[in-house]
XYZ file of C-alpha atoms in Angstrom:
686
model
C -2.306 -24.414 -4.499
C -4.502 -22.193 -2.618
C -5.064 -18.533 -3.642
C -3.667 -17.006 -0.402
C -0.344 -18.411 -0.551
C 2.711 -18.967 -3.025
C 4.926 -20.755 -0.459
C 5.957 -24.484 -1.595
C 5.861 -26.931 1.074
C 9.244 -27.866 2.246
C 8.179 -31.408 3.255
C 8.008 -32.142 -0.372
C 11.832 -31.984 -0.786
C 12.724 -33.104 2.927
C 14.647 -36.302 3.373
C 13.787 -39.261 5.685
C 15.640 -37.643 8.330
C 13.888 -34.405 8.108
C 10.423 -35.966 7.678
C 10.670 -38.191 10.706
C 12.122 -35.570 13.104
C 10.105 -32.805 11.587
C 13.160 -30.764 10.910
C 11.519 -29.229 7.802
C 9.476 -27.094 10.033
C 12.770 -25.041 11.260
C 12.290 -22.495 8.373
C 8.906 -21.609 9.775
C 10.255 -21.237 13.177
C 13.129 -18.972 12.172
C 10.897 -16.830 10.161
C 8.744 -16.325 13.131
C 11.641 -15.533 15.314
C 12.736 -13.010 12.822
C 9.461 -11.344 11.917
C 7.923 -11.591 15.659
C 4.746 -12.620 14.016
C 3.112 -15.218 11.373
C 0.601 -14.088 8.829
C -1.562 -15.994 6.515
C 0.716 -15.754 3.626
C 3.555 -17.319 5.494
C 2.060 -20.717 5.848
C 3.191 -23.624 3.332
C 1.031 -25.056 0.728
C -0.951 -28.290 1.584
C 0.489 -31.617 0.766
C -1.542 -32.796 -2.233
C -3.032 -35.798 -0.274
C -4.327 -33.252 2.063
C -6.130 -31.024 -0.099
C -9.879 -30.700 0.568
C -11.147 -31.283 -2.882
C -9.235 -34.583 -3.137
C -10.315 -35.722 0.293
C -13.922 -34.955 -0.607
C -13.965 -36.661 -3.728
C -12.362 -39.870 -1.908
C -14.570 -39.492 1.219
C -17.848 -39.502 -1.146
C -16.713 -42.416 -3.000
C -15.850 -44.315 0.087
C -19.351 -43.110 1.757
C -20.864 -44.781 -1.036
C -19.136 -48.049 -0.651
C -19.754 -47.917 2.959
C -23.610 -47.572 2.175
C -23.176 -50.522 -0.146
C -21.547 -52.680 1.938
C -23.291 -51.560 5.705
C -26.965 -50.346 4.402
C -28.256 -50.506 7.610
C -25.752 -48.930 9.975
C -22.890 -47.117 7.454
C -20.345 -45.753 9.631
C -18.712 -42.273 8.762
C -15.498 -43.281 10.717
C -14.789 -46.272 8.571
C -15.225 -44.304 5.664
C -12.894 -41.756 6.800
C -10.320 -44.177 7.895
C -10.380 -45.659 4.431
C -10.092 -42.198 3.151
C -7.249 -41.000 5.349
C -5.694 -44.216 6.467
C -3.788 -43.663 9.690
C -2.825 -40.223 8.836
C -5.620 -38.924 11.064
C -3.536 -40.266 14.125
C -0.425 -38.518 13.137
C -1.655 -35.138 12.136
C -4.825 -34.812 14.275
C -8.439 -34.584 13.065
C -8.917 -32.070 10.234
C -11.173 -29.044 11.440
C -13.916 -27.837 8.839
C -13.713 -24.138 8.612
C -15.428 -21.825 6.221
C -15.227 -18.322 4.592
C -16.286 -15.146 5.907
C -18.944 -12.274 4.418
C -19.466 -12.282 0.857
C -17.888 -9.362 -1.155
C -19.628 -7.607 -4.025
C -17.566 -9.790 -6.459
C -19.470 -12.690 -5.835
C -22.387 -11.067 -7.751
C -20.603 -12.391 -10.827
C -21.019 -15.965 -10.014
C -18.252 -17.005 -12.286
C -19.082 -14.626 -14.989
C -16.741 -13.052 -17.405
C -14.930 -10.111 -15.118
C -15.054 -7.889 -18.168
C -18.943 -7.804 -18.140
C -18.841 -6.151 -14.810
C -18.116 -2.520 -16.712
C -21.260 -3.374 -18.873
C -23.593 -4.055 -16.093
C -22.534 -1.070 -13.623
C -24.330 1.332 -15.924
C -27.606 -0.299 -16.396
C -28.005 -1.146 -12.839
C -27.099 2.440 -11.684
C -24.167 1.185 -9.506
C -21.570 3.579 -10.780
C -21.503 6.141 -8.032
C -22.324 3.531 -5.391
C -18.630 1.564 -6.633
C -17.024 4.898 -6.724
C -18.008 5.759 -3.091
C -17.450 2.263 -1.731
C -14.114 1.971 0.574
C -12.817 -0.920 -1.661
C -14.811 -0.736 -4.727
C -16.372 -4.000 -5.966
C -14.175 -5.915 -3.326
C -16.076 -4.329 -0.545
C -17.523 -6.605 1.899
C -20.965 -6.581 2.309
C -21.560 -8.618 5.434
C -23.866 -11.699 5.923
C -27.362 -11.110 4.003
C -26.079 -7.825 2.675
C -26.294 -6.111 6.006
C -23.703 -3.354 4.968
C -26.052 -2.368 1.950
C -29.639 -0.481 2.252
C -32.493 -2.305 0.527
C -32.389 -0.517 -2.612
C -28.484 -1.327 -2.863
C -29.299 -5.199 -2.517
C -32.021 -4.922 -5.125
C -29.641 -3.363 -7.723
C -26.963 -6.137 -6.963
C -29.615 -8.839 -7.336
C -30.544 -7.240 -10.751
C -26.840 -7.131 -11.664
C -26.230 -10.650 -10.754
C -29.139 -11.749 -13.077
C -27.997 -9.662 -16.079
C -24.551 -11.360 -15.652
C -26.377 -14.736 -16.732
C -27.109 -13.548 -20.065
C -29.905 -16.240 -19.974
C -32.775 -16.541 -22.662
C -35.645 -16.413 -19.916
C -35.605 -13.857 -17.092
C -38.054 -14.231 -14.139
C -38.146 -10.630 -12.337
C -40.064 -10.897 -9.018
C -40.752 -7.042 -8.401
C -37.021 -5.915 -8.429
C -38.101 -2.195 -8.568
C -40.046 -2.182 -5.184
C -37.169 -1.596 -3.013
C -35.955 1.542 -5.161
C -37.209 5.141 -5.444
C -39.074 6.595 -8.397
C -35.804 7.888 -10.308
C -33.780 5.001 -9.784
C -36.941 2.498 -10.668
C -37.198 4.633 -13.912
C -33.445 4.338 -14.616
C -33.591 0.308 -13.996
C -36.440 -0.241 -16.407
C -35.091 1.789 -18.839
C -31.295 0.817 -18.877
C -31.696 -2.833 -17.608
C -35.151 -4.342 -18.387
C -35.843 -2.483 -21.738
C -32.591 -2.060 -23.174
C -30.150 -5.229 -21.566
C -33.199 -7.556 -21.838
C -34.847 -6.321 -24.892
C -34.446 -9.429 -26.784
C -35.101 -11.724 -24.222
C -38.124 -13.082 -22.747
C -38.572 -11.422 -19.516
C -41.505 -11.973 -16.800
C -41.940 -8.946 -14.696
C -44.203 -9.076 -11.462
C -44.557 -5.499 -10.226
C -47.217 -2.859 -8.843
C -45.773 -0.007 -10.772
C -48.256 -0.006 -13.502
C -46.585 2.989 -15.413
C -44.368 0.325 -17.049
C -47.111 -1.946 -18.103
C -47.416 -0.006 -21.476
C -44.138 -1.528 -22.481
C -45.104 -4.977 -21.883
C -46.189 -7.501 -24.725
C -48.570 -9.153 -22.654
C -50.092 -8.368 -19.384
C -51.557 -11.024 -17.028
C -54.120 -9.452 -14.204
C -55.203 -12.114 -11.844
C -57.891 -13.942 -13.854
C -57.160 -11.754 -17.227
C -54.580 -11.492 -19.574
C -53.990 -9.837 -22.943
C -52.194 -6.710 -24.534
C -52.097 -3.159 -22.992
C -54.911 -2.022 -25.440
C -56.790 -5.237 -25.170
C -57.080 -4.811 -21.468
C -58.125 -1.116 -21.856
C -61.021 -2.010 -23.768
C -62.115 -5.431 -22.154
C -61.092 -4.727 -18.567
C -62.901 -2.126 -16.379
C -60.568 -3.003 -13.531
C -57.643 -2.370 -15.418
C -58.925 0.924 -16.819
C -59.851 2.173 -13.570
C -56.494 1.099 -12.006
C -54.523 2.996 -14.746
C -56.897 6.031 -14.197
C -56.041 6.156 -10.423
C -52.368 5.700 -11.372
C -52.586 8.375 -13.828
C -54.211 10.786 -11.429
C -51.419 10.093 -8.782
C -48.754 10.665 -11.186
C -50.132 14.017 -12.047
C -50.613 14.951 -8.351
C -46.945 14.101 -7.846
C -45.891 16.170 -10.801
C -47.900 19.199 -9.256
C -46.146 18.562 -6.022
C -42.899 18.789 -7.745
C -43.514 21.966 -9.624
C -44.143 23.562 -6.102
C -40.913 22.302 -4.800
C -39.087 25.567 -5.509
C -41.721 27.293 -2.747
C -40.738 24.860 -0.173
C -38.180 26.253 2.409
C -34.914 24.227 2.063
C -34.119 22.141 5.153
C -30.868 20.776 6.385
C -32.105 17.360 6.801
C -29.932 14.912 4.964
C -29.247 17.628 2.221
C -26.719 15.381 0.726
C -29.280 15.296 -2.272
C -27.174 12.906 -4.805
C -24.309 11.898 -2.424
C -24.664 8.711 -0.535
C -23.290 7.701 2.813
C -22.078 4.369 1.754
C -18.498 5.232 2.635
C -19.358 5.756 6.133
C -20.282 2.199 6.654
C -18.025 0.780 9.581
C -15.486 -1.865 8.234
C -16.814 -4.113 10.789
C -16.150 -7.348 8.546
C -12.422 -6.957 8.732
C -11.432 -9.430 11.405
C -8.066 -8.422 13.078
C -5.407 -11.086 14.458
C -3.703 -10.077 17.656
C 0.213 -10.275 18.075
C 2.708 -10.707 20.723
C 2.249 -12.921 23.810
C -0.939 -13.310 25.874
C -1.560 -10.358 28.060
C -1.762 -11.012 31.753
C -5.333 -9.592 31.947
C -6.360 -12.404 29.812
C -5.496 -14.834 32.349
C -6.974 -12.742 35.063
C -10.309 -12.230 33.319
C -10.283 -16.169 32.876
C -9.761 -17.009 36.596
C -12.333 -14.109 37.545
C -14.850 -15.519 35.359
C -15.166 -18.619 37.509
C -14.295 -17.344 41.078
C -12.577 -14.471 42.489
C -8.688 -14.278 41.797
C -7.362 -14.895 45.122
C -9.497 -18.114 45.647
C -8.382 -19.366 42.062
C -4.825 -18.890 42.921
C -5.188 -20.484 46.434
C -6.840 -23.350 44.677
C -4.291 -23.677 42.111
C -1.281 -23.777 44.817
C -3.607 -26.213 46.990
C -4.040 -28.730 43.850
C -0.347 -28.694 43.118
C 0.735 -29.402 46.728
C -1.750 -32.214 46.722
C -0.568 -33.800 43.476
C 3.005 -33.774 44.547
C 2.172 -34.722 48.229
C 0.264 -37.742 46.580
C 3.040 -38.530 44.290
C 5.527 -38.584 47.068
C 3.771 -40.826 49.428
C 2.941 -43.361 46.827
C 6.884 -43.507 45.965
C 7.885 -43.531 50.003
C 5.002 -46.466 50.417
C 6.059 -48.581 47.528
C 9.794 -47.991 48.658
C 8.973 -49.000 52.249
C 6.665 -51.992 51.027
C 9.708 -53.339 48.862
C 12.409 -52.784 51.505
C 14.056 -56.428 51.551
C 15.945 -55.563 54.897
C 12.788 -54.514 56.682
C 10.996 -57.366 55.200
C 13.276 -60.123 56.395
C 13.543 -58.187 59.714
C 9.653 -58.459 60.199
C 9.870 -62.153 59.453
C 12.664 -62.463 61.880
C 10.881 -60.732 64.649
C 7.546 -62.594 63.848
C 9.256 -66.092 64.040
C 10.741 -65.382 67.382
C 9.427 -67.536 70.099
C 10.014 -67.923 73.827
C 13.547 -68.848 72.771
C 14.335 -65.104 72.666
C 14.136 -64.940 76.472
C 16.866 -67.522 76.508
C 19.354 -65.706 74.414
C 22.387 -64.202 75.735
C 23.004 -60.530 76.344
C 25.132 -60.414 73.186
C 22.055 -61.558 71.022
C 19.986 -59.044 72.752
C 22.448 -56.284 71.782
C 22.948 -57.794 68.152
C 18.994 -57.243 67.817
C 19.017 -53.840 69.339
C 22.087 -52.848 66.973
C 20.010 -54.142 63.803
C 16.774 -52.264 64.930
C 18.153 -48.840 65.914
C 21.483 -48.387 64.241
C 21.385 -50.176 60.940
C 17.871 -48.523 60.069
C 18.795 -45.307 61.303
C 21.797 -45.302 59.035
C 20.069 -46.260 56.007
C 17.249 -43.883 56.197
C 19.726 -41.068 56.844
C 21.845 -42.143 54.138
C 19.077 -42.082 51.667
C 18.242 -38.576 52.696
C 21.746 -37.414 52.090
C 22.109 -39.486 48.888
C 20.750 -36.841 46.704
C 22.657 -33.965 48.779
C 26.048 -35.149 47.931
C 25.209 -35.958 44.344
C 23.855 -32.639 43.470
C 27.298 -30.991 42.876
C 27.810 -33.873 40.190
C 24.183 -33.836 38.741
C 23.670 -30.170 39.116
C 25.733 -29.426 35.793
C 23.513 -31.442 33.705
C 20.379 -30.464 35.202
C 21.233 -26.712 34.647
C 21.924 -27.493 31.123
C 19.067 -29.387 30.531
C 16.755 -26.930 32.090
C 18.138 -23.882 30.445
C 18.067 -25.694 26.850
C 14.457 -26.794 27.734
C 13.361 -23.107 28.463
C 15.334 -21.693 25.260
C 13.354 -24.279 22.939
C 10.366 -23.546 24.773
C 10.578 -19.757 23.993
C 11.676 -20.614 20.546
C 8.406 -22.707 19.672
C 5.676 -21.345 21.974
C 5.768 -17.999 20.179
C 5.156 -19.886 16.623
C 2.765 -22.298 18.079
C 0.707 -19.352 19.556
C 0.592 -17.527 16.292
C -0.433 -20.678 14.502
C -3.214 -21.294 16.962
C -4.331 -17.639 16.316
C -4.262 -18.359 12.401
C -6.229 -21.568 13.021
C -8.977 -19.643 14.723
C -8.947 -16.850 12.484
C -9.659 -19.125 9.455
C -11.873 -21.287 11.185
C -14.518 -18.802 12.226
C -15.352 -17.194 8.854
C -16.618 -20.606 7.325
C -19.912 -20.383 9.772
C -20.749 -17.117 8.196
C -20.116 -18.933 4.609
C -22.255 -21.829 5.539
C -24.929 -19.796 6.626
C -25.024 -17.448 3.786
C -25.070 -20.569 1.338
C -27.713 -22.265 3.164
C -29.959 -19.062 3.172
C -29.045 -18.538 -0.538
C -29.383 -21.990 -1.678
C -32.225 -21.338 -4.073
C -30.307 -18.487 -5.813
C -27.059 -20.716 -5.913
C -29.002 -23.492 -7.629
C -31.059 -21.080 -9.947
C -27.412 -19.729 -11.210
C -25.805 -23.150 -11.344
C -23.146 -21.651 -8.904
C -22.685 -24.682 -6.979
C -19.085 -25.424 -8.197
C -18.182 -22.028 -7.687
C -19.298 -22.003 -3.900
C -17.948 -25.390 -3.238
C -14.425 -24.349 -4.683
C -14.472 -21.330 -2.379
C -15.384 -23.337 0.440
C -12.434 -25.822 -0.341
C -10.042 -22.832 -0.738
C -10.749 -21.381 2.899
C -11.050 -25.344 4.330
C -7.481 -25.514 2.775
C -6.386 -22.315 4.666
C -7.666 -23.888 8.023
C -6.105 -27.003 7.306
C -2.582 -25.540 6.701
C -2.770 -23.567 10.148
C -3.689 -26.574 11.990
C -1.278 -28.959 10.495
C 1.518 -26.629 11.131
C 0.583 -26.097 14.433
C 0.490 -30.008 14.983
C 3.788 -30.329 13.476
C 5.262 -27.542 15.329
C 4.270 -29.200 18.602
C 5.474 -32.725 17.374
C 8.794 -30.884 16.603
C 9.153 -29.513 20.191
C 8.192 -33.016 21.780
C 11.163 -34.503 19.904
C 13.609 -32.028 20.864
C 12.159 -32.553 24.552
C 12.878 -36.035 24.528
C 16.324 -35.684 23.011
C 16.923 -33.412 25.894
C 15.603 -35.637 28.588
C 17.596 -38.656 26.745
C 21.082 -36.679 26.959
C 20.131 -35.822 30.498
C 19.610 -39.192 31.671
C 22.852 -40.183 30.004
C 24.687 -37.861 31.990
C 23.234 -39.075 35.158
C 24.083 -42.464 34.454
C 27.600 -41.888 33.667
C 28.096 -39.644 37.005
C 26.322 -42.268 38.902
C 28.758 -45.063 37.592
C 31.589 -42.739 38.374
C 30.418 -42.324 41.913
C 29.938 -46.082 42.185
C 33.422 -46.588 41.179
C 34.814 -44.108 43.287
C 32.609 -44.960 46.499
C 31.626 -48.573 46.919
C 29.018 -47.767 49.596
C 26.839 -46.630 46.518
C 24.588 -49.538 46.152
C 22.496 -50.609 43.213
C 19.306 -49.623 44.825
C 20.596 -46.190 45.331
C 21.588 -46.074 41.584
C 17.969 -47.225 40.789
C 16.358 -44.794 43.000
C 18.743 -41.959 41.707
C 17.818 -42.815 38.065
C 14.194 -42.959 38.875
C 14.008 -39.662 40.291
C 16.081 -38.108 37.656
C 13.369 -39.427 34.997
C 10.594 -37.960 37.131
C 12.396 -34.837 37.120
C 12.814 -34.469 33.426
C 9.297 -35.926 32.855
C 7.940 -33.228 35.352
C 10.032 -30.455 33.550
C 8.802 -31.443 30.193
C 5.184 -31.568 31.129
C 5.609 -28.209 33.109
C 6.928 -26.577 29.681
C 4.488 -28.322 27.567
C 1.383 -27.367 29.691
C 2.603 -23.773 29.883
C 2.700 -23.605 26.081
C -0.472 -25.395 25.682
C -2.225 -22.718 28.324
C -0.867 -20.151 26.270
C -1.899 -21.424 23.034
C -5.625 -22.278 24.325
C -5.889 -19.010 25.922
C -6.260 -17.338 22.332
C -9.574 -18.576 22.624
C -10.189 -16.553 25.619
C -8.479 -13.734 24.151
C -10.983 -13.902 21.104
C -13.830 -14.131 23.641
C -12.504 -11.197 25.616
C -12.245 -9.039 22.329
C -16.191 -9.623 21.757
C -16.947 -8.893 25.520
C -14.989 -5.658 25.249
C -17.070 -4.468 22.427
C -19.073 -1.216 23.467
C -22.702 -2.297 24.683
C -25.921 -0.448 24.719
C -26.915 1.748 27.554
C -28.928 0.298 30.372
C -32.560 -1.031 29.490
C -33.647 0.347 32.653
C -33.116 3.366 34.616
C -33.797 4.501 38.223
C -37.502 4.849 39.376
C -36.929 8.769 39.709
C -35.796 8.899 35.861
C -38.766 7.021 34.429
C -41.016 8.875 32.098
C -44.695 9.183 32.843
C -46.935 5.968 32.000
C -48.690 7.823 29.404
C -45.581 9.125 27.671
C -45.482 10.025 24.708
C -49.002 11.595 24.905
C -48.641 13.976 22.028
C -45.744 13.092 19.942
C -44.076 16.029 19.530
C -40.551 15.580 18.378
C -37.575 17.770 18.476
C -34.047 17.215 16.655
C -31.717 19.300 18.151
C -28.317 19.456 16.070
C -28.353 15.864 16.077
C -25.172 14.097 14.441
C -25.154 9.985 14.143
C -22.798 7.372 13.179
C -22.883 3.676 12.805
C -19.514 3.461 14.476
C -18.239 4.424 18.047
C -15.149 5.515 16.269
C -14.330 9.163 16.679
C -12.946 9.382 13.112
C -15.837 7.331 11.363
C -17.711 9.345 8.908
C -21.244 10.714 10.078
C -24.331 9.340 8.697
C -26.510 12.151 9.833
C -24.953 15.693 10.294
C -26.294 18.554 12.320
C -30.007 17.969 11.877
C -32.266 20.278 13.417
C -36.115 20.145 12.942
C -39.518 20.034 14.916
C -42.334 17.621 14.135
C -45.574 18.633 15.858
C -47.852 16.522 17.382
C -50.249 14.678 14.559
C -47.862 15.767 11.645
C -47.317 13.035 8.937
C -43.534 13.752 7.838
C -41.965 11.967 4.806
C -38.289 11.678 4.560
C -36.933 11.832 0.810
C -33.583 10.660 -0.293
C -31.775 8.361 -2.426
C -31.083 5.004 -1.769
C -28.437 4.846 1.174
C -28.891 8.428 1.651
C -29.664 7.879 5.331
C -33.237 7.425 5.628
C -33.398 4.273 7.791
C -30.604 5.690 9.901
C -32.967 8.782 10.693
C -35.687 6.305 11.782
C -33.150 4.246 13.867
C -32.153 7.316 16.009
C -35.449 7.502 17.463
C -34.804 3.978 18.868
C -31.409 4.964 19.894
C -29.702 2.364 17.625
C -26.365 3.872 16.318
C -24.026 6.324 18.128
C -25.453 9.793 18.837
C -22.322 11.775 18.225
C -23.692 15.276 18.934
C -27.175 16.796 19.831
C -30.143 15.413 21.346
C -33.891 14.360 20.511
C -36.643 15.261 22.701
C -40.236 13.636 22.582
C -42.875 15.493 24.582
C -40.447 17.569 26.414
C -38.209 14.461 27.525
C -34.753 13.726 26.227
C -34.780 10.234 25.251
C -31.051 9.772 26.237
C -32.156 9.917 29.925
C -34.952 7.525 29.300
C -34.049 3.546 29.504
C -34.126 1.532 26.101
C -37.056 -0.327 27.154
C -39.088 2.638 27.717
C -38.200 4.181 24.356
C -38.463 1.035 22.226
C -41.708 -0.273 23.881
C -43.597 3.066 23.511
C -42.671 3.792 19.982
C -43.732 1.550 17.225
C -41.931 1.096 13.820
C -42.424 -0.881 10.508
C -39.001 -1.988 9.417
C -37.776 -2.083 5.771
C -37.357 -5.506 6.033
C -40.172 -7.321 7.820
C -39.238 -10.371 10.162
C -41.641 -13.033 11.513
C -40.681 -15.154 14.425
C -41.510 -18.710 14.855
C -44.952 -19.387 16.177
C -48.556 -18.550 15.294
C -49.706 -15.479 13.421
C -51.436 -14.221 16.598
C -47.984 -14.449 18.608
C -46.334 -12.258 15.829
C -49.122 -9.895 16.104
C -49.130 -9.691 19.936
C -45.985 -11.221 20.957
C -46.576 -9.907 24.500
C -50.377 -10.888 24.802
C -51.497 -7.358 25.606
C -54.470 -7.305 23.380
C -57.942 -8.978 23.057
C -58.701 -10.802 19.840
C -61.191 -7.682 19.302
C -58.494 -5.351 18.670
C -56.386 -7.756 16.901
C -59.298 -8.511 14.283
C -59.787 -4.674 14.136
C -56.318 -4.190 13.108
C -56.389 -7.260 10.677
C -59.354 -5.547 8.929
C -57.520 -1.994 8.519
C -54.614 -3.604 6.675
C -56.926 -5.546 4.394
C -56.112 -9.070 5.820
């Protein structure tokens, strides 16, 4: 049983009749009609034989058997058929979905939940958890995009503390946090929590080396005192570090003489709560809007042309069907066939026939044929008063049935799409964090989570297929009843009017079957179109997201070629948010400052206080709620994005290297010579 539902599947207690005709699904249709929509909690549990865990185990065993039997060309299809039997033909192919973004609770990796309280303090996450919208269950997004670098470092360290291992390998976990937080992490986490464990710490912060039992420096190693006596390199390094710390202390003493600025004056407060809830995926409800159909048609051609093509295709299909029926009827006309034989076999003796014989031939050719075709044309008309009653009843019941199951089918399709899309994110996160998962031996937990979300998708897909089969059976019942009524009416007409031949009866029944088949096809296709349009609905939802401004502006608004020539930056009452929602919290609020040309400015703040967001405003990343930013007397809001981002350089917090050579990463647009690139490499000591 999955974690998302406690609804027992009524199929387990259904009788043979209910299982054959899918009557057990009627309760779900009633619930959908009563509440107007379906949610994931309304879905029934999977049948035991459809649970992904059991299917995976069976498929794995059958796959190994397949490799043994066919080592040269193993077939996954044969292994799947041995696993599922013929059930895939009955319930459709099972889609493979996944889970969405990880939440903070996944840092536990199946450790004891009670240990979370013991870990929050040492990693300094108490204030973070208190300000998160949903506490420890807040979604952090793929690769932790909703967290800052320092917050991700603390989450990673907390996950390591959860393991309670004997040996810890810490690869510079303090580099992404500030001095205050790094001191707290070292004192409370590394010294206190890991005081009795073997801990290898790689770090460039030499102020913590005095607490190490053994220090390894490139080609030398020893204790703190031994390295002071034997290694001049280590002694000079400590001297430089000590001098830097003294300078920092002196600068801190002068802090009171520095004029307070309203730039990010949140001090110890954090802006974590202002993160937009972009990870919460909403499900559409109700019928498909007409604008979805219009947008779908406009995506290919203009709307009038699309409607004209649909009408022409419909008439062409109907004309072709009627012509083929007429041609077959004409070809199989016994009387016409005998008449043609008689005509072709006529020899010169026809000229010797008497006048009566000529009159008989003329009467056969003109009168009898004209009477027959007239009779065929009027046959349906004088039968309509009798066949109209079952036709209207059948059409009304089919339309009522269509309205009943189309709503449920549409909601189930939406749920299927909703549970299918998150797994791609889950698989991506799993592949990217495969080393971490294996090092923490969390394969079983990740696999169980995958199976849980896989079961959610299978439940929605299975119920969607079952609802469609339920409707198909009912449509066939209605068609059967309609044909039965038409047959009885035809027999009654045959008894009452002897001129109604067997061929006429066959023609009437044939067109009645075509009528019911066409009506069923139209209803099923209308529901299928409405169901499949949910995919278009989701695409339009993404297309309706607010886009960035134009990358290029008119030539008259382009900045000078040498802009920015000085680099004077003015922030005029700037307020910035990560979301376009007017009610979303502000990351930066009412910032006013001036940075003169050539100045070196340091942005100080705790982890998550908005330092990165402050830099992003220069690149017009995010939403500028209020104010303006002026660089060399030009408002960057009036400049195209290409000009702004090409003429300003940034070193991101998380460097990104693209596929290719080192030179292509250094100069992706091939604008600089090899000499200039070598000079830049020498300046960064590479």
